[in-house]
mmCIF file of C-alpha atoms in Angstrom:
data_model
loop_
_atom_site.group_PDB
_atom_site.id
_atom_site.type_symbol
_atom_site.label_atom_id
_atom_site.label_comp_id
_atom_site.label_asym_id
_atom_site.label_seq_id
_atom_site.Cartn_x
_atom_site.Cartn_y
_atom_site.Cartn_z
ATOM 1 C CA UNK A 401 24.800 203.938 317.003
ATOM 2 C CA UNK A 402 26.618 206.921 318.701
ATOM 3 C CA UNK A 403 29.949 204.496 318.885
ATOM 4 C CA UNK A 404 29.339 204.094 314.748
ATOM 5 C CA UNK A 405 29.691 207.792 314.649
ATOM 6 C CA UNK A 406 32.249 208.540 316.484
ATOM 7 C CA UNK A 407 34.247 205.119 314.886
ATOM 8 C CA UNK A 408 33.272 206.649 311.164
ATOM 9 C CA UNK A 409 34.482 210.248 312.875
ATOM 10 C CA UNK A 410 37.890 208.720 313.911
ATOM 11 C CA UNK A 411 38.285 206.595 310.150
ATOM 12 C CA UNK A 412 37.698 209.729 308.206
ATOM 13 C CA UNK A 413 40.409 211.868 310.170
ATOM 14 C CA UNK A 414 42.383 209.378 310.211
ATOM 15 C CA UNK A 415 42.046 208.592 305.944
ATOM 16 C CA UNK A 416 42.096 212.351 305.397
ATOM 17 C CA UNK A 417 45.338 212.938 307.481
ATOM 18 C CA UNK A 418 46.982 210.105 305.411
ATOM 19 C CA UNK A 419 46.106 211.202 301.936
ATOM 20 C CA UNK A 420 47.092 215.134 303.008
ATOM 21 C CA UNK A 421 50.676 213.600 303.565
ATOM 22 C CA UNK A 422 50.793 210.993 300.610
ATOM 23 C CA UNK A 423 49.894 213.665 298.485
ATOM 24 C CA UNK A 424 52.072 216.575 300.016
ATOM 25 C CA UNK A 425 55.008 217.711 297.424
ATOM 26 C CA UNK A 426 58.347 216.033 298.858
ATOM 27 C CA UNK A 427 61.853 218.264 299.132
ATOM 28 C CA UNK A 428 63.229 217.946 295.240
ATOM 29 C CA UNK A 429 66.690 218.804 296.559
ATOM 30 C CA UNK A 430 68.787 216.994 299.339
ATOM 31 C CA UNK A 431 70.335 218.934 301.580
ATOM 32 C CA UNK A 432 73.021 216.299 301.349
ATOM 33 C CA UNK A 433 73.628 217.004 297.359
ATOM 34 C CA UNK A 434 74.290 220.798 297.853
ATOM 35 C CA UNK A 435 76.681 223.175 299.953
ATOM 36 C CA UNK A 436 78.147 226.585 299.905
ATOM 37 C CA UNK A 437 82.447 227.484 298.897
ATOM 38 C CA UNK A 438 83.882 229.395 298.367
ATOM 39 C CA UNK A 439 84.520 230.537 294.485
ATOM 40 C CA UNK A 440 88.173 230.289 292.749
ATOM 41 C CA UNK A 441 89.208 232.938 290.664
ATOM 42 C CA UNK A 442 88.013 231.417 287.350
ATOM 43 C CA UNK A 443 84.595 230.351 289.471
ATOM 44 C CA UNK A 444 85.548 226.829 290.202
ATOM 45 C CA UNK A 445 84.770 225.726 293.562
ATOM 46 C CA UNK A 446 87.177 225.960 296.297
ATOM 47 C CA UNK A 447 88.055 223.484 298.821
ATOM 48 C CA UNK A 448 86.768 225.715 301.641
ATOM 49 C CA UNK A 449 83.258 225.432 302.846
ATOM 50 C CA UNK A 450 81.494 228.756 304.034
ATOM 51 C CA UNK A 451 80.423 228.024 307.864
ATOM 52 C CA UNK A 452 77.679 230.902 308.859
ATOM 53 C CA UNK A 453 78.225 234.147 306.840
ATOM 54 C CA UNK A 454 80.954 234.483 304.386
ATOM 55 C CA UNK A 455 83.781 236.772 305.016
ATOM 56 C CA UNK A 456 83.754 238.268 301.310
ATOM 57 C CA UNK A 457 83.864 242.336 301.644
ATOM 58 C CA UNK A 458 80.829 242.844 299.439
ATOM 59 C CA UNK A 459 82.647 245.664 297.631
ATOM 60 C CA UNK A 460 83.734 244.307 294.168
ATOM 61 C CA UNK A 461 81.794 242.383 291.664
ATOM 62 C CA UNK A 462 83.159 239.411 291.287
ATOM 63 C CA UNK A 463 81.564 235.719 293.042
ATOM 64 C CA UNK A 464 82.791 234.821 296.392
ATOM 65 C CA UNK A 465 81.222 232.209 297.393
ATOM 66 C CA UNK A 466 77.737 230.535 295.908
ATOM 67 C CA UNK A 467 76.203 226.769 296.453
ATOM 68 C CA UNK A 468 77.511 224.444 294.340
ATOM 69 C CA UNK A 469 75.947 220.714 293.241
ATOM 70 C CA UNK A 470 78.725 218.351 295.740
ATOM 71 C CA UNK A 471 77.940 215.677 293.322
ATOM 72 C CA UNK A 472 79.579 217.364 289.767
ATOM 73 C CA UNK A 473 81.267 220.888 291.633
ATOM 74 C CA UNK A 474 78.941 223.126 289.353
ATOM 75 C CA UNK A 475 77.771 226.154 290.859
ATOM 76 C CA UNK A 476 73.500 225.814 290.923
ATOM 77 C CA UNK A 477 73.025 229.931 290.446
ATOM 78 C CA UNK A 478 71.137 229.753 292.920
ATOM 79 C CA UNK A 479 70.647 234.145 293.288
ATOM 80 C CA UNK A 480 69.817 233.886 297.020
ATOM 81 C CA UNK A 481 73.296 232.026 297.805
ATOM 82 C CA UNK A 482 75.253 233.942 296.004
ATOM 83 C CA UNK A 483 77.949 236.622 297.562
ATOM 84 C CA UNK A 484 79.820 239.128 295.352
ATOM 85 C CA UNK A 485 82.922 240.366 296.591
ATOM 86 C CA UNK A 486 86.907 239.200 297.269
ATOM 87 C CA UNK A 487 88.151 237.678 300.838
ATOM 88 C CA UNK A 488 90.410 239.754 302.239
#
């Protein structure tokens, strides 16, 4: 009877662990479909791919660099990825 238990015990973890991660929201955006460039002048994206920190000057108002969708090149506004300022 104790073995029942502790079999039952070890079934119900085991179920509840399961349905926790069935359940659990997934990641909505690939890390793969998204990157930060570098801005053009008229906000395009640039060729060049920010590695670390950008090296804008944070002095003027215009967009540096932001993260931009790789699959159609338009910027996602994301406001946390977003650097003002020119390179020098």
């Amino acid at each position: 009877m104790k073995s029942l238990r502790i079999t039952l015990g070890v079934a119900a973890i085991a179920i509840g662990s399961f349905a926790a991660f069935s359940f659990a929201p997934s990641n909505t955006v690939n890390e793969d479909e998204t990157g930060v460039f570098y801005s053009n002048p008229d906000g395009s994206m640039s060729n060049e791919e920010v590695s670390g920190t950008s090296d804008c000057d944070k002095k003027t108002t215009p967009i540096c660099s932001q993260e931009y969708n790789l699959e159609t090149g338009e910027p996602t506004h994301n406001p946390s990825l977003i650097t003002r300022g020119q390179r020098p």
